[in-house]
Tab-separated table of C-alpha atoms in Angstrom:
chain	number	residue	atom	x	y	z
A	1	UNK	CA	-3.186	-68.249	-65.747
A	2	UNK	CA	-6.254	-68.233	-67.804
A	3	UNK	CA	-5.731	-67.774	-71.855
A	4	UNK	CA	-7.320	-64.998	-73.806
A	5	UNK	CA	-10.371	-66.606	-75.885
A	6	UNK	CA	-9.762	-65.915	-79.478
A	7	UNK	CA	-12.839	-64.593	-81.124
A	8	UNK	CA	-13.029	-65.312	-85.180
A	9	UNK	CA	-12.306	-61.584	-87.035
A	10	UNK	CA	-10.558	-60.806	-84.003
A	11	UNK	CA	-7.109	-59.860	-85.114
A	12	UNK	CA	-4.770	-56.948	-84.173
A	13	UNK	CA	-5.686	-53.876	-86.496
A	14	UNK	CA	-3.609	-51.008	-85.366
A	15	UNK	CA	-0.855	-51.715	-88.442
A	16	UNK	CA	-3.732	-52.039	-90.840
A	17	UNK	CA	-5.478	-48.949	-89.509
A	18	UNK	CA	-2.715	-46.673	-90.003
A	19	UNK	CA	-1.369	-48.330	-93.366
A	20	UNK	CA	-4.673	-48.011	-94.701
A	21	UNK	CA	-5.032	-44.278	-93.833
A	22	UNK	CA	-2.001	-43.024	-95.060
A	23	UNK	CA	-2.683	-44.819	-98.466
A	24	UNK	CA	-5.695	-43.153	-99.010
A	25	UNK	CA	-4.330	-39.934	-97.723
A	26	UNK	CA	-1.871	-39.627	-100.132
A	27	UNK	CA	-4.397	-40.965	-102.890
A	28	UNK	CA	-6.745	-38.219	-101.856
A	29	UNK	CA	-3.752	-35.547	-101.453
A	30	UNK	CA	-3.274	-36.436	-105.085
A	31	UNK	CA	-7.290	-36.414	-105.961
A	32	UNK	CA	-6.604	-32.699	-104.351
A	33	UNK	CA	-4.616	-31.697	-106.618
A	34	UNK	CA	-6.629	-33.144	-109.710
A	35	UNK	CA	-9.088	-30.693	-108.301
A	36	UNK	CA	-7.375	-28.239	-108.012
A	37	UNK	CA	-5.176	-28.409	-111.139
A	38	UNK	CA	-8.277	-28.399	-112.923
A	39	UNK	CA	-10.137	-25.608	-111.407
A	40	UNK	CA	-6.850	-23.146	-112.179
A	41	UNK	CA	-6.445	-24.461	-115.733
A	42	UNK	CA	-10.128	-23.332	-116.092
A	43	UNK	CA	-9.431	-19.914	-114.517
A	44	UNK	CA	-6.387	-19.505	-116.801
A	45	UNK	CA	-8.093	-20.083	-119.738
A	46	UNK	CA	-11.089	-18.202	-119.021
A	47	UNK	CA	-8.724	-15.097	-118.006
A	48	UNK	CA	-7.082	-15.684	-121.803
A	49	UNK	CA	-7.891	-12.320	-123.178
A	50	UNK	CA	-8.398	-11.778	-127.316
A	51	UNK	CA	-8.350	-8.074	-128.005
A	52	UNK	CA	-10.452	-6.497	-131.123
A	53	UNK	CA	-9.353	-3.146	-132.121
A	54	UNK	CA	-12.050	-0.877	-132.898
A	55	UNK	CA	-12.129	1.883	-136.323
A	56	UNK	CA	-11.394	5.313	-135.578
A	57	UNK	CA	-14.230	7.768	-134.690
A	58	UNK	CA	-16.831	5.267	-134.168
A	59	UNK	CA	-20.101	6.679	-133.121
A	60	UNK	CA	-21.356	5.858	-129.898
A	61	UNK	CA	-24.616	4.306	-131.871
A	62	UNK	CA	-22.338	2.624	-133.693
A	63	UNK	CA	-19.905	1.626	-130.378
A	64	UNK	CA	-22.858	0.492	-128.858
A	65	UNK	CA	-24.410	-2.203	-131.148
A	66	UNK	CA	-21.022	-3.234	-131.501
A	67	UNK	CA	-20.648	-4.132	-128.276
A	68	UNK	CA	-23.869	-5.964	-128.299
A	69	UNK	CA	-23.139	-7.623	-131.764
A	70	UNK	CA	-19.627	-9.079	-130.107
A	71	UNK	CA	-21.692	-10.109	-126.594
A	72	UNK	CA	-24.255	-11.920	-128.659
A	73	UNK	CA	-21.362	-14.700	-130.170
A	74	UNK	CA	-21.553	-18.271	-128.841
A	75	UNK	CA	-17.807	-18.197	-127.606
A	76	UNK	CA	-18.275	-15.023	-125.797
A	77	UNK	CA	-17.776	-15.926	-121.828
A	78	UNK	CA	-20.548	-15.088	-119.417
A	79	UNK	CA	-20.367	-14.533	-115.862
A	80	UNK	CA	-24.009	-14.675	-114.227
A	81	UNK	CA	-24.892	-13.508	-117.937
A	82	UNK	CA	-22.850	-10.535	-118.021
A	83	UNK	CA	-20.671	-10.782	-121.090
A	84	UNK	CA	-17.040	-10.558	-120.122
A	85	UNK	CA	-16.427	-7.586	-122.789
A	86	UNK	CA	-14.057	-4.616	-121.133
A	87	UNK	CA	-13.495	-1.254	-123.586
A	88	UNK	CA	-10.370	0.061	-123.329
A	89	UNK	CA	-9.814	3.747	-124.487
A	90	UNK	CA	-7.072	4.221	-126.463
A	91	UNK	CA	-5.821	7.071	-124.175
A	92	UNK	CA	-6.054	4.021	-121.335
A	93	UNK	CA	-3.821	2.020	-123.391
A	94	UNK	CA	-1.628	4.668	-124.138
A	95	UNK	CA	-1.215	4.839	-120.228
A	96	UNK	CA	-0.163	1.124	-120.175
A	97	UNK	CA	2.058	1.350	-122.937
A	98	UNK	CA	4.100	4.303	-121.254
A	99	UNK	CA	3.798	2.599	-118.006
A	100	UNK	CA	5.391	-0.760	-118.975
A	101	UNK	CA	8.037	0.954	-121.713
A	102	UNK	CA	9.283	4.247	-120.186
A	103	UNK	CA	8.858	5.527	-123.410
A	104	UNK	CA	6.036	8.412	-124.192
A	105	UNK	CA	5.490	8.296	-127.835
A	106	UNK	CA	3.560	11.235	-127.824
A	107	UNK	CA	5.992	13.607	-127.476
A	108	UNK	CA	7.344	12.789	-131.095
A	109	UNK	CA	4.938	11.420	-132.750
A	110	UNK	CA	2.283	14.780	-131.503
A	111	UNK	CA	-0.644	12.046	-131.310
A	112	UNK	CA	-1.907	9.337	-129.806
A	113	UNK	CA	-2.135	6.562	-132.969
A	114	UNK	CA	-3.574	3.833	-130.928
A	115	UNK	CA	-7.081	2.393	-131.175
A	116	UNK	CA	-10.131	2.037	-128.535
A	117	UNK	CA	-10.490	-1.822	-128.005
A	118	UNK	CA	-12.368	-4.574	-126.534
A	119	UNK	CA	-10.552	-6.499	-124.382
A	120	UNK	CA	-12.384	-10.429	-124.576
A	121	UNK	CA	-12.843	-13.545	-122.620
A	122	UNK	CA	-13.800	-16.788	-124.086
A	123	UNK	CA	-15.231	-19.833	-123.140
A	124	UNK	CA	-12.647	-22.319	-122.198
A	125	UNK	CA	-14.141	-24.369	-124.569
A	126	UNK	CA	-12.219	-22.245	-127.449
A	127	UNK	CA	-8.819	-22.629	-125.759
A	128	UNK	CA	-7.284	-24.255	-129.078
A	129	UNK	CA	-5.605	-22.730	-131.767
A	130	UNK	CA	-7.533	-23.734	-134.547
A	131	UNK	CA	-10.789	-22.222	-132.498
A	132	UNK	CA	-8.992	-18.731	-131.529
A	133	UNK	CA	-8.264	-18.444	-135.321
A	134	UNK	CA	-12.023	-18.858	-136.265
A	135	UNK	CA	-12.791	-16.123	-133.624
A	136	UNK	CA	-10.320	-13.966	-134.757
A	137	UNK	CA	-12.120	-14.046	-138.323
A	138	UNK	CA	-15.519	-13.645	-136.903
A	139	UNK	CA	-14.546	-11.284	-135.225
A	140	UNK	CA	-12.719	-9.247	-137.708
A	141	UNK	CA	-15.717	-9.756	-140.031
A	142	UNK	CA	-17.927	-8.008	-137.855
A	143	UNK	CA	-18.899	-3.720	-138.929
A	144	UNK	CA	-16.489	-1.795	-136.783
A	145	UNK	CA	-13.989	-3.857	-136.048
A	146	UNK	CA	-10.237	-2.759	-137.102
A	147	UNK	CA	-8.444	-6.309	-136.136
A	148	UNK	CA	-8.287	-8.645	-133.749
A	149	UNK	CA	-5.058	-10.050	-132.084
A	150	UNK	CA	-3.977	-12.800	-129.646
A	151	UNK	CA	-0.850	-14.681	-128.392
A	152	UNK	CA	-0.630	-16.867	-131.010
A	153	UNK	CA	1.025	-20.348	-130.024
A	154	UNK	CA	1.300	-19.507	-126.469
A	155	UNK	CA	-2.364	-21.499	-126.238
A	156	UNK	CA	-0.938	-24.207	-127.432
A	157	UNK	CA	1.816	-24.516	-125.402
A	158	UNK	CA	-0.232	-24.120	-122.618
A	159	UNK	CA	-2.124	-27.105	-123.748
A	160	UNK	CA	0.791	-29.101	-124.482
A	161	UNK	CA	2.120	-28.713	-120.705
A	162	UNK	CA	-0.947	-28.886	-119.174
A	163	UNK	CA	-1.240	-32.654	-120.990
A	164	UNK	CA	1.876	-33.796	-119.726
A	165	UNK	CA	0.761	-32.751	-116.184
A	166	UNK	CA	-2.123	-34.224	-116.123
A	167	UNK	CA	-0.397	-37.155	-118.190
A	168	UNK	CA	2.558	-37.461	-114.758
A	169	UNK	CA	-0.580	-37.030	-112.140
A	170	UNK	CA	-2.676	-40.022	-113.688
A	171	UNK	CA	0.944	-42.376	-113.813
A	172	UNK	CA	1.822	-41.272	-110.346
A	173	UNK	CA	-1.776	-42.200	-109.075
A	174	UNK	CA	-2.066	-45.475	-110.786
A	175	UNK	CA	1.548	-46.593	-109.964
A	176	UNK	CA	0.145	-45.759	-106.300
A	177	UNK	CA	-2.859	-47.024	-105.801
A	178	UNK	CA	-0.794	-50.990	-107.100
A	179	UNK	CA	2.062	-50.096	-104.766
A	180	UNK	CA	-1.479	-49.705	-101.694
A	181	UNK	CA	-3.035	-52.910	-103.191
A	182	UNK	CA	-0.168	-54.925	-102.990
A	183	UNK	CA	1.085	-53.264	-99.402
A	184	UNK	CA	-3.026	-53.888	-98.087
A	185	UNK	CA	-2.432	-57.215	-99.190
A	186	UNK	CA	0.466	-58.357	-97.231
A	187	UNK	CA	-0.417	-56.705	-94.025
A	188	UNK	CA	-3.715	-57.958	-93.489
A	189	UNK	CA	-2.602	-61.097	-94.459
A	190	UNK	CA	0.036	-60.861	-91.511
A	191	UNK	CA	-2.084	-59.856	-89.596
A	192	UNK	CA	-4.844	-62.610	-90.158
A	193	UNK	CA	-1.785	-65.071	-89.465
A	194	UNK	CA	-3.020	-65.427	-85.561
A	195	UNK	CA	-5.972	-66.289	-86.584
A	196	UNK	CA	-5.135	-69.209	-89.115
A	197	UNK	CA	-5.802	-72.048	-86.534
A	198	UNK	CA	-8.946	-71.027	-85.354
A	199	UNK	CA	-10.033	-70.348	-89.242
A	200	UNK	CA	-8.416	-74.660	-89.530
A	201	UNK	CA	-10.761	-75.258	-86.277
A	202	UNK	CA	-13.519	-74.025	-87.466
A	203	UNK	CA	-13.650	-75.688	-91.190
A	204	UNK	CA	-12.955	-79.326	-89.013
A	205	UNK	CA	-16.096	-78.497	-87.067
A	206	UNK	CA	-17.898	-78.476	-90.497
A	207	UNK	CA	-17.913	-74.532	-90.764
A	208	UNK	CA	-18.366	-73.390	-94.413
A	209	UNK	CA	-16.251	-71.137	-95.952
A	210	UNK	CA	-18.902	-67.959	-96.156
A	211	UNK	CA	-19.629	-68.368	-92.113
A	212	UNK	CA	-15.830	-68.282	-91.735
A	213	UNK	CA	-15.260	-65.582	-93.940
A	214	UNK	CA	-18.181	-63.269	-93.174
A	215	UNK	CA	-16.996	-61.555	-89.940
A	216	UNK	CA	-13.774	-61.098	-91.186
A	217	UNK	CA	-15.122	-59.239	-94.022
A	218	UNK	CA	-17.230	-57.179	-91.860
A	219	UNK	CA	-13.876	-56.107	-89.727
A	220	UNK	CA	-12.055	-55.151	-93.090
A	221	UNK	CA	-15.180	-53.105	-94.320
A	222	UNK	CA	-15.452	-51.537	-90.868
A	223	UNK	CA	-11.490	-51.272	-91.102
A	224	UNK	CA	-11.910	-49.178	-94.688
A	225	UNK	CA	-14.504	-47.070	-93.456
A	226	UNK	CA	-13.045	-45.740	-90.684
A	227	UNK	CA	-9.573	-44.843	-92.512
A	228	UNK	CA	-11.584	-43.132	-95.103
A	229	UNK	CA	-13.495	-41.120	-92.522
A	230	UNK	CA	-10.161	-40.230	-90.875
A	231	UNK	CA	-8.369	-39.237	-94.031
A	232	UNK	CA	-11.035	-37.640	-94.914
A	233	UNK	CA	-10.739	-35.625	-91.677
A	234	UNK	CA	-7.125	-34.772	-92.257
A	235	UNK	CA	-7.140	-33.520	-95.630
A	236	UNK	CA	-10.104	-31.060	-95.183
A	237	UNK	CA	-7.909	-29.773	-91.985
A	238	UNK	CA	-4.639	-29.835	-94.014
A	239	UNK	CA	-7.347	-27.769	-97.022
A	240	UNK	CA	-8.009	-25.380	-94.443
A	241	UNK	CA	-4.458	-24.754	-93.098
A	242	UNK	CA	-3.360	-24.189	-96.407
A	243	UNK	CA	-6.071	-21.758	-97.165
A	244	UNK	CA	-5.290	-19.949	-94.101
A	245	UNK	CA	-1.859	-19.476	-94.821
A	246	UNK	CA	-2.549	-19.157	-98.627
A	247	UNK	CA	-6.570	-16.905	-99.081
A	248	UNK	CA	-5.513	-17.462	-103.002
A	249	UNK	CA	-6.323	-20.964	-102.785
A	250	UNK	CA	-9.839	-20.167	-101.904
A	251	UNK	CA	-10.799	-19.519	-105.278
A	252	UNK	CA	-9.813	-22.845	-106.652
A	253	UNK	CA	-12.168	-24.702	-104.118
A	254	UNK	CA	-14.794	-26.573	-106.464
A	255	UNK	CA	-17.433	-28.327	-103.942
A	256	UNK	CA	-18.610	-30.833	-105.815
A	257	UNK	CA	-15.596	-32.078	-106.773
A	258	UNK	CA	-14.813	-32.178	-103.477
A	259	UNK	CA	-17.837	-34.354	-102.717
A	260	UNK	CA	-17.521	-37.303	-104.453
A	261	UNK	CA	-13.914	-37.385	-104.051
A	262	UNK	CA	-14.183	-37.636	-99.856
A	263	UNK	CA	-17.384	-39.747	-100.990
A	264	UNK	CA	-14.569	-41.540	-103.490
A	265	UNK	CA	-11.759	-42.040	-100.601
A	266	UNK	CA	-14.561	-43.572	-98.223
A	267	UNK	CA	-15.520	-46.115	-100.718
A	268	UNK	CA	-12.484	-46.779	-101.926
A	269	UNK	CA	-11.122	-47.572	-98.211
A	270	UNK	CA	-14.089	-49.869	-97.854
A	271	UNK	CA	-13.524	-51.700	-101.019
A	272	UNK	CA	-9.989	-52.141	-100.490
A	273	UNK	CA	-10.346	-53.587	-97.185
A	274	UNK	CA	-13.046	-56.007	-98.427
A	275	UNK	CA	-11.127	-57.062	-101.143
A	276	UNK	CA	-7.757	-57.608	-99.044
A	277	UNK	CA	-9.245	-59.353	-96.409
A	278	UNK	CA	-11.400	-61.792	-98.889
A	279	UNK	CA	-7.868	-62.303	-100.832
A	280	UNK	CA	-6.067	-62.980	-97.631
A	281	UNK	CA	-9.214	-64.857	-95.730
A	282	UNK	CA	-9.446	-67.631	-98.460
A	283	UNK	CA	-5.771	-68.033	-98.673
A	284	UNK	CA	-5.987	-69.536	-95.318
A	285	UNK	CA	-8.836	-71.384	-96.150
A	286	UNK	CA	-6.860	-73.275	-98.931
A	287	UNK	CA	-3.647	-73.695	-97.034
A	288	UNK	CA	-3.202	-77.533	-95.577
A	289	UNK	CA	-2.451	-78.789	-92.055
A	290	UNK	CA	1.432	-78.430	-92.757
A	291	UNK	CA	1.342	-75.331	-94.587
A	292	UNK	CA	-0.602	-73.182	-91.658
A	293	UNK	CA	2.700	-74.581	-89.703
């Protein structure tokens, strides 16, 4: 019965294949939710709303360059440069007020004492308590306005835990991407083992190191690639899924992002399966007659 030829860079790659894909899978599953961790910190702090009471029996000449005195600050947000300023009547507010107390003041007090306001977003740059108090005395500087109150300390708290998150995600990532490394590592370098005699063969025959080396690199590039391509694949299809079943999810989407981190897992597949195989490659080039048996 005739033997199979062995053919150098020939090597079974199944095991590698799949090891490789689900490593950058679940690196990418966790890029994902960089992504999107960031996108709805952004969206929290951009909904953060200050409110500035207005005087009592303000003109509208005098409501109106208020408004655009307020839209004209730096920290004011704009949304395709429409300041994110909403007035809210005082007889609105009395509405809420009943609405979430049960109580209707009006009947005993025979008047509505609350103020018209404008209800404000910021930049998320200004997320920080130190900031919010300088807007707050801007603000309350300004010709019209009554005063001007927040949450205070519920920014930073938000902060704080949105540190440690972010904090846990980078550890859990890092710790990963070793625990790949190390697991790439050992299973191309079992899986090179067939090939150990023929790599011995070949340096007798006077075969230098780089020709020996070279198409095994160019399987473990190939090798990277392709498990970046089909990670790739199944994390836009798992994205999608979840979209489906969640619509709310579509507004955390930031393309880009997304970009360069498929772009990312792609070219981090390739460079992990170059460096592997050039680790485990040259260990069999150093290994002597009676260590390769």
């Amino acid at each position: 019965m005739a033997r199979n030829k062995k053919t150098v860079g020939a090597y079974p790659s199944g095991m590698i294949l799949f090891s490789l894909t689900l490593a950058l899978f679940l690196i990418g599953f966790c890029g994902l939710l960089a992504i999107q961790s960031k996108k709805l910190v952004t969206y929290i702090r951009e909904n953060y709303e200050v409110r500035a009471f207005l005087d009592k029996d303000l003109s509208p000449k005098k409501s109106t360059a208020l408004y655009q005195t307020i839209a004209e600050q730096p920290y004011i947000l704009k949304v395709n440069g429409v300041p994110q300023i909403n007035l809210v009547t005082k007889d609105e507010a009395a509405k809420e007020f009943i609405a979430e107390t049960k109580e209707d003041f009006s009947k005993f007090l025979g008047e509505n004492p609350l103020h018209d306001s404008y209800r404000i977003k910021l930049n998320e740059g200004y997320f920080e308590e130190a900031k919010l108090q300088e807007v707050k005395q801007n603000l309350e500087e300004i010709d019209g306005v009554f005063e001007v109150v927040y949450q205070e300390n519920l920014v930073d708290n938000i902060n704080r835990n949105i540190t440690k998150i972010y904090a846990v995600m980078s550890a859990f990532a890092l710790i990963l991407l070793i625990i790949i490394v190390v697991l790439m590592n050992n299973t191309i370098r079992l899986a090179l083992h067939s090939q150990r005699l023929l790599i011995r063969s070949m340096q007798l025959v006077g075969a230098t190191n780089g020709f020996i080396t070279r198409p095994f690199l160019g399987r473990g590039i190939w090798q990277g690639f392709l498990a970046g391509v089909i990670a790739v694949v199944l994390l836009l299809a798992g994205l999608q899924i979840a979209i489906h079943n969640l619509p709310e999810l579509g507004t955390l989407q930031d393309t880009e992002k997304m970009i360069v981190l498929m772009a990312g897992i792609v070219g981090l597949g390739m460079l992990i399966g170059f460096l592997s195989t050039f680790q485990a490659v040259n260990r069999y080039l150093g290994l002597t007659l009676d260590e390769l048996y």
